[in-house]
Amino acid sequence: MIEYEDLKKSNSKFESKFKQAFDRVIDKGRYILGEEVELFEKEFAEYCGSKYCLGVASGLDALYLSLIALDLPKDSEVLVPSNTYIATILSIVNAGFKPVLIEPKIDTYNINPKLIERNISAATKAIMVVHLYGKPCEMDKISALAEQYNLFLIEDCAQAHGAKYAGKKVGTWGMFGAFSFYPTKNLGALGDGGAIVTDDKEMAAKIKALRNYGSQQKYYNQFTGINSRLDELQAAFLRIKLSHLTEINEHKAQLASLYSRLISNPKVVLPVTQKNTEEVFHIYNIRCATRDDLKEFLLKKGVKTEIHYPIAPNLQPAYREMFAHSTFPISEEIHKTTLSLPISFSHTKEDIMYISEAINSY
Ligand SMILES: *Cc1c(COP(=O)(O)O)cnc(C)c1O
């Protein structure tokens, strides 16, 4: 059986280094927001090409804290892609703002800049883009729109650590780049974690306070804030993974290009590669009109696949009412037909050759 993802296997290369890091943290006796977090923040900011990085507890919190830090007026609208993972939309709802769903382009699965412009209203205050599956959005057009309409730009980079658009890393185009280090992400911890990168000194200081009860000085509370801190242990593990991130991304990109060369079944739509981008293949997704049948067929051939995501956010029970006034046909089409193929650090060229052959025999 070829698993969709075997985290133990993907992390096995780093196991002895993890154990050394564990011992180092135990020896130091500091568990939250210490030296390991500071070093990771410095190293990850450098990797992204950002001035500041703040470690937080999750990707969701990175998005939420970015929004809260902006002090937007109460009834602000935030534009967000209609086909994202639910966390992006939830961060807007939790922050008390109104998510306005924007349809993606059917070929790139990313937010359509033309539809962004069409949905800007007097209440619109921010755009939250998502580099879905590791494919960068069209950041030249989107940042020009943000500038033209005076909107804050936040990038959800949870699936795109290290991806570039026009030679510039994702996460550095707008005010904030929000990252998740959930274990399955390209840069994954051994538990939960997240980070925000920014070039704005004041905002960095504010996020630093907001993640820790709004406190800049111990027991003095300048803001309300939340508790969303990165553990020393996770930071120590992340420093190890970060030093191998290029290798992890390259491995996945090689597997992706092998899929794209080998899969030739006309029933299957392959992902497109955009000019001007360096994508990172968090996910390698294909589309197929008979997706569920293909998934079943592959399982019988010993290949496990995933669906990112089976239900469109606007059709989720918790959100249905919020978005009942409009329809999102492109998003729904993607959710009905998309299928993610195995593409982890532990998969081999042989795995990809076997899976591609199985797809071609469908
Ligand atoms: C994983 C993910 C998140 C949330 O990250 P957590 O660390 O699980 O909170 C947000 N947005 C996208 C696009 C994601 O894939």
XYZ file of N, CA, C and O in Angstrom, residues 176-345:
680
model
N 1.398 41.332 6.077
C 1.730 40.134 6.854
C 1.750 38.883 5.980
O 0.909 38.734 5.085
N 2.668 37.986 6.281
C 2.621 36.627 5.754
C 2.350 35.708 6.933
O 3.041 35.783 7.952
N 1.319 34.854 6.806
C 0.949 33.953 7.909
C 1.287 32.518 7.522
O 0.930 32.060 6.435
N 1.989 31.824 8.411
C 2.441 30.452 8.128
C 1.917 29.487 9.187
O 1.771 29.851 10.352
N 1.687 28.252 8.758
C 1.355 27.159 9.680
C 2.495 26.157 9.655
O 3.088 25.915 8.599
N 2.794 25.576 10.811
C 3.791 24.493 10.868
C 3.141 23.197 11.321
O 3.779 22.346 11.935
N 1.857 23.043 11.029
C 1.151 21.781 11.245
C 2.008 20.664 10.637
O 2.641 20.874 9.595
N 2.048 19.489 11.283
C 3.028 18.468 10.870
C 3.048 18.086 9.383
O 4.100 17.720 8.858
N 1.906 18.186 8.685
C 1.909 17.777 7.267
C 2.399 18.868 6.318
O 2.599 18.612 5.130
N 2.569 20.089 6.802
C 2.975 21.178 5.899
C 4.421 20.976 5.435
O 5.175 20.243 6.067
N 4.810 21.669 4.395
C 6.185 21.485 3.880
C 7.229 21.769 4.951
O 8.254 21.100 5.016
N 6.966 22.776 5.781
C 7.781 22.995 6.977
C 6.887 22.631 8.159
O 6.086 23.442 8.610
N 7.026 21.394 8.640
C 6.107 20.882 9.656
C 6.812 20.603 10.967
O 7.912 20.052 10.992
N 6.172 20.978 12.069
C 6.712 20.705 13.401
C 6.286 19.310 13.850
O 5.730 18.543 13.065
N 6.538 18.980 15.102
C 6.073 17.712 15.673
C 4.884 17.998 16.577
O 4.706 17.386 17.635
N 4.094 18.953 16.161
C 2.924 19.400 16.909
C 2.433 20.659 16.214
O 2.772 20.890 15.054
N 1.677 21.481 16.932
C 1.175 22.709 16.321
C 2.207 23.832 16.379
O 3.050 23.859 17.265
N 2.092 24.744 15.442
C 2.942 25.932 15.435
C 2.565 26.824 14.270
O 1.901 26.381 13.329
N 2.962 28.091 14.357
C 2.697 29.023 13.274
C 3.617 30.216 13.407
O 4.353 30.329 14.395
N 3.591 31.096 12.399
C 4.411 32.309 12.470
C 3.830 33.387 11.565
O 3.110 33.096 10.610
N 4.171 34.616 11.916
C 3.810 35.776 11.104
C 5.099 36.464 10.698
O 5.969 36.686 11.553
N 5.246 36.790 9.414
C 6.390 37.608 9.005
C 5.879 38.970 8.538
O 4.777 39.089 7.998
N 6.678 39.996 8.777
C 6.323 41.361 8.374
C 7.597 42.211 8.294
O 8.604 41.875 8.920
N 7.515 43.289 7.526
C 8.627 44.251 7.474
C 8.342 45.469 8.342
O 9.157 46.379 8.433
N 7.144 45.514 8.941
C 6.714 46.692 9.683
C 7.101 46.560 11.159
O 6.599 45.689 11.876
N 7.969 47.443 11.606
C 8.524 47.360 12.959
C 7.445 47.478 14.036
O 7.414 46.710 14.996
N 6.536 48.453 13.841
C 5.489 48.661 14.848
C 4.540 47.482 14.929
O 4.138 47.056 16.012
N 4.168 46.982 13.726
C 3.265 45.827 13.696
C 3.928 44.607 14.333
O 3.279 43.836 15.037
N 5.213 44.446 14.102
C 5.931 43.299 14.691
C 5.874 43.390 16.214
O 5.611 42.401 16.905
N 6.102 44.583 16.732
C 6.071 44.771 18.185
C 4.663 44.503 18.727
O 4.495 43.927 19.804
N 3.663 44.916 17.944
C 2.285 44.736 18.388
C 1.904 43.244 18.405
O 1.295 42.756 19.365
N 2.283 42.517 17.352
C 2.006 41.074 17.302
C 2.712 40.370 18.468
O 2.168 39.468 19.094
N 3.916 40.793 18.742
C 4.697 40.203 19.833
C 3.946 40.348 21.160
O 3.955 39.444 21.996
N 3.274 41.479 21.326
C 2.473 41.675 22.533
C 1.162 40.888 22.447
O 0.777 40.194 23.392
N 0.495 40.966 21.278
C -0.828 40.335 21.145
C -0.793 38.830 21.378
O -1.743 38.252 21.885
N 0.318 38.188 20.991
C 0.384 36.728 21.158
C 0.563 36.347 22.625
O 0.449 35.189 22.998
N 0.891 37.320 23.462
C 1.199 37.053 24.861
C 0.382 37.973 25.775
O 0.923 38.799 26.493
N -0.959 37.844 25.697
C -1.879 38.613 26.543
C -1.756 40.126 26.367
O -2.020 40.889 27.297
N -1.317 40.568 25.187
C -1.226 41.998 24.933
C -0.202 42.689 25.797
O -0.298 43.891 26.061
N 0.791 41.915 26.208
C 1.753 42.441 27.166
C 3.113 42.670 26.514
O 3.685 41.765 25.919
N 3.639 43.898 26.635
C 4.974 44.186 26.131
C 5.992 44.058 27.245
O 7.151 43.778 27.029
N 5.496 44.282 28.427
C 6.331 44.189 29.617
C 5.568 43.292 30.573
O 4.345 43.430 30.710
N 6.249 42.383 31.229
C 5.581 41.403 32.079
C 4.600 42.052 33.050
O 4.965 42.978 33.764
N 3.370 41.550 33.040
C 2.280 41.986 33.915
C 1.753 43.396 33.618
O 0.997 43.958 34.401
N 2.153 43.977 32.484
C 1.552 45.230 32.006
C 0.837 44.921 30.700
O 1.459 44.386 29.787
N -0.467 45.238 30.608
C -1.242 44.854 29.439
C -1.670 46.065 28.632
O -2.607 46.764 28.974
N -0.963 46.248 27.518
C -1.248 47.377 26.636
C -2.457 47.092 25.744
O -3.207 47.984 25.398
N -2.599 45.827 25.332
C -3.718 45.387 24.489
C -4.417 44.235 25.210
O -3.931 43.748 26.230
N -5.551 43.774 24.622
C -6.185 42.594 25.213
C -5.420 41.330 24.786
O -4.891 40.621 25.619
N -5.362 41.066 23.479
C -4.554 39.948 22.996
C -5.083 38.577 23.325
O -6.218 38.414 23.796
N -4.272 37.555 23.050
C -4.629 36.166 23.355
C -3.362 35.444 23.834
O -2.291 36.044 23.896
N -3.517 34.166 24.152
C -2.341 33.339 24.442
C -2.074 32.480 23.215
O -2.804 31.539 22.933
N -1.051 32.830 22.459
C -0.711 32.054 21.269
C 0.797 32.077 21.091
O 1.340 32.878 20.347
N 1.477 31.192 21.832
C 2.937 31.235 21.860
C 3.521 29.967 21.265
O 2.894 28.908 21.305
N 4.715 30.076 20.733
C 5.391 28.910 20.157
C 6.263 28.268 21.243
O 6.967 28.955 21.979
N 6.192 26.937 21.309
C 7.005 26.205 22.296
C 8.469 26.171 21.880
O 8.782 26.091 20.698
N 9.346 26.155 22.870
C 10.778 25.991 22.615
C 11.078 24.688 21.864
O 11.881 24.671 20.936
N 10.410 23.608 22.290
C 10.659 22.314 21.644
C 10.308 22.360 20.166
O 11.084 21.922 19.314
N 9.126 22.922 19.865
C 8.711 22.994 18.451
C 9.662 23.884 17.664
O 10.007 23.587 16.525
N 10.082 24.988 18.276
C 11.016 25.890 17.590
C 12.330 25.164 17.317
O 12.918 25.302 16.236
N 12.787 24.371 18.280
C 14.046 23.628 18.107
C 13.903 22.619 16.962
O 14.805 22.459 16.133
N 12.741 21.930 16.899
C 12.497 20.984 15.806
C 12.394 21.724 14.462
O 12.915 21.280 13.438
N 11.710 22.867 14.493
C 11.512 23.634 13.250
C 12.835 24.152 12.690
O 13.004 24.252 11.472
N 13.778 24.486 13.576
C 15.083 24.962 13.089
C 15.765 23.860 12.284
O 16.411 24.131 11.270
N 15.605 22.621 12.732
C 16.190 21.498 11.999
C 15.489 21.333 10.643
O 16.134 21.232 9.595
N 14.151 21.363 10.679
C 13.405 21.188 9.429
C 13.695 22.335 8.456
O 13.817 22.123 7.253
N 13.814 23.549 8.988
C 14.078 24.709 8.130
C 15.401 24.542 7.385
O 15.501 24.898 6.208
N 16.395 23.962 8.074
C 17.690 23.805 7.412
C 17.613 22.760 6.285
O 18.530 22.658 5.479
N 16.503 21.999 6.225
C 16.315 21.019 5.146
C 15.151 21.384 4.227
O 14.765 20.577 3.381
N 14.577 22.574 4.407
C 13.358 22.902 3.658
C 13.598 22.933 2.141
O 12.763 22.462 1.362
N 14.749 23.454 1.728
C 15.037 23.501 0.292
C 15.058 22.081 -0.281
O 14.483 21.815 -1.345
N 15.683 21.180 0.477
C 15.757 19.780 0.052
C 14.356 19.139 -0.009
O 14.023 18.419 -0.962
N 13.532 19.440 0.991
C 12.166 18.898 1.026
C 11.366 19.433 -0.165
O 10.724 18.674 -0.898
N 11.425 20.749 -0.382
C 10.690 21.351 -1.500
C 11.182 20.825 -2.848
O 10.383 20.583 -3.755
N 12.497 20.651 -2.969
C 13.045 20.148 -4.244
C 12.618 18.710 -4.497
O 12.286 18.346 -5.627
N 12.622 17.912 -3.447
C 12.193 16.513 -3.594
C 10.751 16.458 -4.110
O 10.441 15.747 -5.074
N 9.891 17.256 -3.490
C 8.483 17.259 -3.888
C 8.314 17.797 -5.312
O 7.479 17.302 -6.075
N 9.098 18.806 -5.670
C 9.000 19.374 -7.022
C 9.424 18.342 -8.073
O 8.840 18.272 -9.165
N 10.431 17.530 -7.732
C 10.864 16.483 -8.667
C 9.775 15.440 -8.874
O 9.526 15.003 -10.000
N 9.127 15.058 -7.766
C 8.038 14.088 -7.884
C 6.902 14.679 -8.720
O 6.308 13.997 -9.558
N 6.628 15.972 -8.513
C 5.551 16.638 -9.256
C 5.852 16.642 -10.749
O 4.975 16.346 -11.579
N 7.089 16.941 -11.097
C 7.384 17.023 -12.534
C 7.342 15.621 -13.155
O 6.975 15.469 -14.319
N 7.656 14.604 -12.366
C 7.540 13.232 -12.858
C 6.069 12.882 -13.128
O 5.732 12.343 -14.193
N 5.191 13.207 -12.180
C 3.742 13.008 -12.405
C 3.315 13.687 -13.700
O 2.628 13.100 -14.532
N 3.716 14.958 -13.842
C 3.238 15.731 -14.992
C 3.752 15.154 -16.306
O 3.086 15.271 -17.333
N 4.925 14.533 -16.260
C 5.454 13.896 -17.482
C 4.762 12.564 -17.759
O 4.529 12.209 -18.905
N 4.446 11.819 -16.702
C 3.997 10.436 -16.893
C 2.482 10.273 -17.045
O 2.027 9.370 -17.727
N 1.709 11.127 -16.402
C 0.247 10.931 -16.464
C -0.262 11.419 -17.824
O -0.036 12.568 -18.202
N -0.935 10.511 -18.542
C -1.392 10.885 -19.884
C -2.853 10.509 -20.103
O -3.340 10.535 -21.221
N -3.552 10.162 -19.033
C -4.965 9.793 -19.166
C -5.808 11.033 -19.494
O -5.831 11.984 -18.713
N -6.509 11.027 -20.650
C -7.296 12.216 -21.024
C -8.453 12.522 -20.078
O -9.015 13.619 -20.130
N -8.790 11.576 -19.186
C -9.878 11.833 -18.225
C -9.394 12.723 -17.077
O -10.182 13.147 -16.226
N -8.086 12.990 -17.059
C -7.493 13.664 -15.910
C -6.924 15.027 -16.312
O -6.259 15.154 -17.332
N -7.224 16.064 -15.517
C -6.654 17.400 -15.734
C -5.456 17.567 -14.806
O -5.583 17.409 -13.589
N -4.304 17.883 -15.377
C -3.086 18.051 -14.568
C -2.956 19.500 -14.102
O -3.503 20.401 -14.729
N -2.214 19.733 -13.024
C -2.000 21.120 -12.582
C -1.183 21.902 -13.612
O -0.309 21.327 -14.253
N -1.482 23.186 -13.745
C -0.713 24.018 -14.678
C 0.425 24.695 -13.913
O 0.339 24.912 -12.703
N 1.493 24.980 -14.634
C 2.587 25.743 -14.040
C 2.548 27.132 -14.641
O 2.543 27.285 -15.854
N 2.493 28.150 -13.779
C 2.426 29.525 -14.281
C 3.830 30.057 -14.514
O 4.747 29.734 -13.759
N 3.941 30.909 -15.532
C 5.209 31.602 -15.754
C 5.473 32.480 -14.527
O 4.547 32.864 -13.829
N 6.719 32.802 -14.320
C 7.009 33.809 -13.305
C 6.854 33.308 -11.876
O 6.873 34.098 -10.949
N 6.609 31.993 -11.696
C 6.431 31.500 -10.329
C 7.369 30.333 -10.031
O 7.764 29.596 -10.923
N 7.728 30.211 -8.767
C 8.407 29.024 -8.266
C 7.474 28.430 -7.234
O 7.381 28.943 -6.123
N 6.740 27.381 -7.633
C 5.769 26.818 -6.692
C 6.423 25.730 -5.849
O 7.523 25.274 -6.171
N 5.752 25.305 -4.774
C 6.405 24.336 -3.887
C 5.670 22.994 -3.703
O 6.157 22.132 -2.997
N 4.536 22.804 -4.339
C 3.858 21.500 -4.284
C 3.664 20.953 -2.876
O 4.129 19.871 -2.549
N 2.965 21.733 -2.056
C 2.474 21.149 -0.808
C 1.586 19.959 -1.181
O 1.648 18.897 -0.564
N 0.790 20.178 -2.220
C -0.150 19.161 -2.706
C 0.009 19.057 -4.221
O 0.213 20.070 -4.886
N -0.051 17.831 -4.751
C -0.139 17.664 -6.209
C -1.557 17.186 -6.495
O -1.910 16.055 -6.195
N -2.370 18.092 -7.043
C -3.762 17.708 -7.274
C -4.077 17.601 -8.751
O -3.552 18.341 -9.574
N -4.911 16.616 -9.068
C -5.443 16.487 -10.423
C -6.945 16.686 -10.317
O -7.487 16.731 -9.210
N -7.604 16.852 -11.446
C -9.063 16.871 -11.424
C -9.603 15.797 -12.364
O -8.992 15.502 -13.382
N -10.752 15.232 -11.976
C -11.359 14.183 -12.771
C -12.864 14.241 -12.536
O -13.304 14.347 -11.380
N -13.639 14.187 -13.630
C -15.102 14.294 -13.515
C -15.662 13.164 -12.653
O -16.645 13.340 -11.942
N -15.015 11.994 -12.716
C -15.471 10.850 -11.905
C -14.493 10.625 -10.756
O -13.999 9.523 -10.547
N -14.217 11.704 -10.025
C -13.197 11.702 -8.974
C -13.362 10.573 -7.946
O -12.402 9.859 -7.648
N -14.597 10.398 -7.434
C -14.785 9.400 -6.373
C -14.514 7.993 -6.882
O -13.961 7.150 -6.173
N -14.888 7.767 -8.142
C -14.658 6.462 -8.766
C -13.156 6.228 -8.971
O -12.637 5.145 -8.706
N -12.449 7.264 -9.417
C -10.991 7.164 -9.604
C -10.296 6.910 -8.261
O -9.362 6.102 -8.169
N -10.774 7.597 -7.221
C -10.187 7.422 -5.880
C -10.307 5.958 -5.434
O -9.367 5.359 -4.924
N -11.509 5.400 -5.666
C -11.796 4.011 -5.310
C -10.905 3.052 -6.132
O -10.338 2.092 -5.613
N -10.790 3.354 -7.421
C -9.974 2.553 -8.344
C -8.509 2.524 -7.867
O -7.884 1.458 -7.821
N -7.994 3.694 -7.492
C -6.595 3.771 -7.040
C -6.405 3.021 -5.721
O -5.380 2.366 -5.514
N -7.402 3.104 -4.848
C -7.311 2.403 -3.563
C -7.209 0.891 -3.816
O -6.421 0.198 -3.175
N -7.985 0.387 -4.785
C -7.920 -1.044 -5.122
C -6.548 -1.423 -5.674
O -6.113 -2.558 -5.565
N -5.880 -0.438 -6.278
C -4.517 -0.678 -6.790
C -3.463 -0.440 -5.704
O -2.269 -0.428 -5.975
N -3.916 -0.140 -4.484
C -2.975 0.028 -3.376
C -2.430 1.435 -3.226
O -1.333 1.632 -2.697
N -3.196 2.439 -3.698
C -2.724 3.830 -3.599
C -3.745 4.663 -2.825
O -4.902 4.785 -3.241
N -3.314 5.238 -1.698
C -4.209 6.113 -0.931
C -4.073 7.551 -1.418
O -2.957 8.030 -1.627
N -5.203 8.218 -1.587
C -5.215 9.617 -2.034
C -6.039 10.432 -1.037
O -6.664 9.867 -0.142
N -6.036 11.751 -1.206
C -6.826 12.623 -0.330
C -7.611 13.601 -1.192
O -7.344 13.735 -2.389
N -8.554 14.289 -0.565
C -9.324 15.312 -1.273
C -9.170 16.634 -0.527
O -9.492 16.716 0.661
N -8.605 17.640 -1.193
C -8.449 18.965 -0.581
C -9.242 19.992 -1.395
O -8.742 20.513 -2.351
N -10.545 20.185 -1.082
C -11.256 19.673 0.082
C -12.588 19.141 -0.411
O -13.092 19.631 -1.424
N -13.222 18.194 0.267
C -14.435 17.585 -0.285
C -15.653 18.506 -0.305
O -16.524 18.336 -1.146
N -15.725 19.461 0.622
C -16.913 20.333 0.691
C -16.488 21.793 0.635
O -15.586 22.218 1.372
N -17.119 22.568 -0.235
C -16.796 23.995 -0.353
C -17.193 24.708 0.942
O -18.224 24.378 1.542
N -16.386 25.701 1.386
C -16.702 26.406 2.639
C -18.130 26.945 2.687
O -18.778 26.857 3.732
N -18.634 27.471 1.554
C -19.982 28.054 1.575
C -21.076 26.999 1.757
O -22.224 27.343 1.998
N -20.722 25.727 1.636
C -21.714 24.654 1.821
C -21.533 23.936 3.165
O -22.280 23.020 3.483
N -20.559 24.346 3.947
C -20.341 23.725 5.258
C -21.487 24.113 6.194
O -21.905 25.274 6.208
N -21.961 23.168 6.998
C -23.079 23.475 7.912
C -22.867 24.753 8.728
O -23.789 25.544 8.877
N -21.664 24.987 9.215
C -21.426 26.147 10.083
C -21.441 27.469 9.313
O -21.525 28.535 9.926
N -21.317 27.421 8.000
C -21.158 28.663 7.220
C -22.246 28.867 6.172
O -22.304 29.894 5.529
N -23.089 27.837 5.995
C -24.079 27.842 4.917
C -24.921 29.115 4.910
O -25.118 29.722 3.869
N -25.358 29.485 6.092
C -26.267 30.621 6.175
C -25.554 31.928 5.820
O -26.105 32.789 5.157
N -24.306 32.027 6.263
C -23.502 33.224 6.035
C -23.357 33.546 4.546
O -23.284 34.691 4.141
N -23.308 32.497 3.711
C -23.032 32.692 2.289
C -24.209 32.298 1.400
O -24.057 32.118 0.196
N -25.399 32.161 2.023
C -26.562 31.656 1.282
C -26.989 32.578 0.152
O -27.651 32.153 -0.791
N -26.568 33.862 0.227
C -27.020 34.843 -0.764
C -26.296 34.709 -2.112
O -26.708 35.303 -3.082
N -25.192 33.950 -2.172
C -24.534 33.823 -3.478
C -24.151 32.387 -3.776
O -24.205 31.517 -2.906
N -23.727 32.175 -5.023
C -23.296 30.836 -5.423
C -21.843 30.912 -5.870
O -21.363 31.960 -6.307
N -21.162 29.802 -5.750
C -19.740 29.742 -6.074
C -19.465 28.524 -6.953
O -18.865 27.542 -6.510
N -19.916 28.599 -8.213
C -19.867 27.410 -9.083
C -18.443 26.909 -9.372
O -18.239 25.693 -9.426
N -17.463 27.802 -9.497
C -16.099 27.343 -9.815
C -15.523 26.604 -8.609
O -14.959 25.518 -8.718
N -15.698 27.214 -7.460
C -15.239 26.593 -6.225
C -15.883 25.217 -6.045
O -15.209 24.227 -5.744
N -17.183 25.147 -6.251
C -17.894 23.869 -6.056
C -17.429 22.823 -7.060
O -17.306 21.639 -6.730
N -17.147 23.264 -8.290
C -16.624 22.352 -9.315
C -15.271 21.773 -8.868
O -15.017 20.570 -8.995
N -14.417 22.634 -8.330
C -13.106 22.156 -7.854
C -13.298 21.153 -6.709
O -12.704 20.079 -6.708
N -14.160 21.485 -5.768
C -14.356 20.587 -4.630
C -14.917 19.234 -5.065
O -14.619 18.213 -4.448
N -15.687 19.232 -6.148
C -16.283 17.976 -6.633
C -15.294 17.099 -7.388
O -15.458 15.893 -7.459
N -14.265 17.726 -7.997
C -13.440 16.965 -8.944
C -11.975 16.806 -8.525
O -11.251 16.024 -9.119
N -11.542 17.528 -7.507
C -10.112 17.524 -7.188
C -9.690 16.264 -6.425
O -10.460 15.714 -5.625
N -8.479 15.819 -6.706
C -7.920 14.644 -6.020
C -6.426 14.880 -5.815
O -5.712 15.282 -6.739
N -5.962 14.658 -4.579
C -4.549 14.897 -4.260
C -3.788 13.577 -4.275
O -4.177 12.624 -3.596
N -2.698 13.530 -5.027
C -1.883 12.312 -5.140
C -0.738 12.357 -4.127
O -0.276 13.436 -3.754
N -0.260 11.189 -3.699
C 0.857 11.161 -2.735
C 2.069 11.934 -3.267
O 2.439 11.772 -4.429
N 2.648 12.785 -2.451
C 3.826 13.577 -2.881
C 4.621 14.044 -1.660
O 4.931 15.226 -1.523
N 4.950 13.127 -0.757
C 5.634 13.560 0.461
C 7.137 13.377 0.327
O 7.630 12.790 -0.640
N 7.865 13.829 1.350
C 9.329 13.709 1.370
C 9.755 12.236 1.361
O 10.848 11.913 0.919
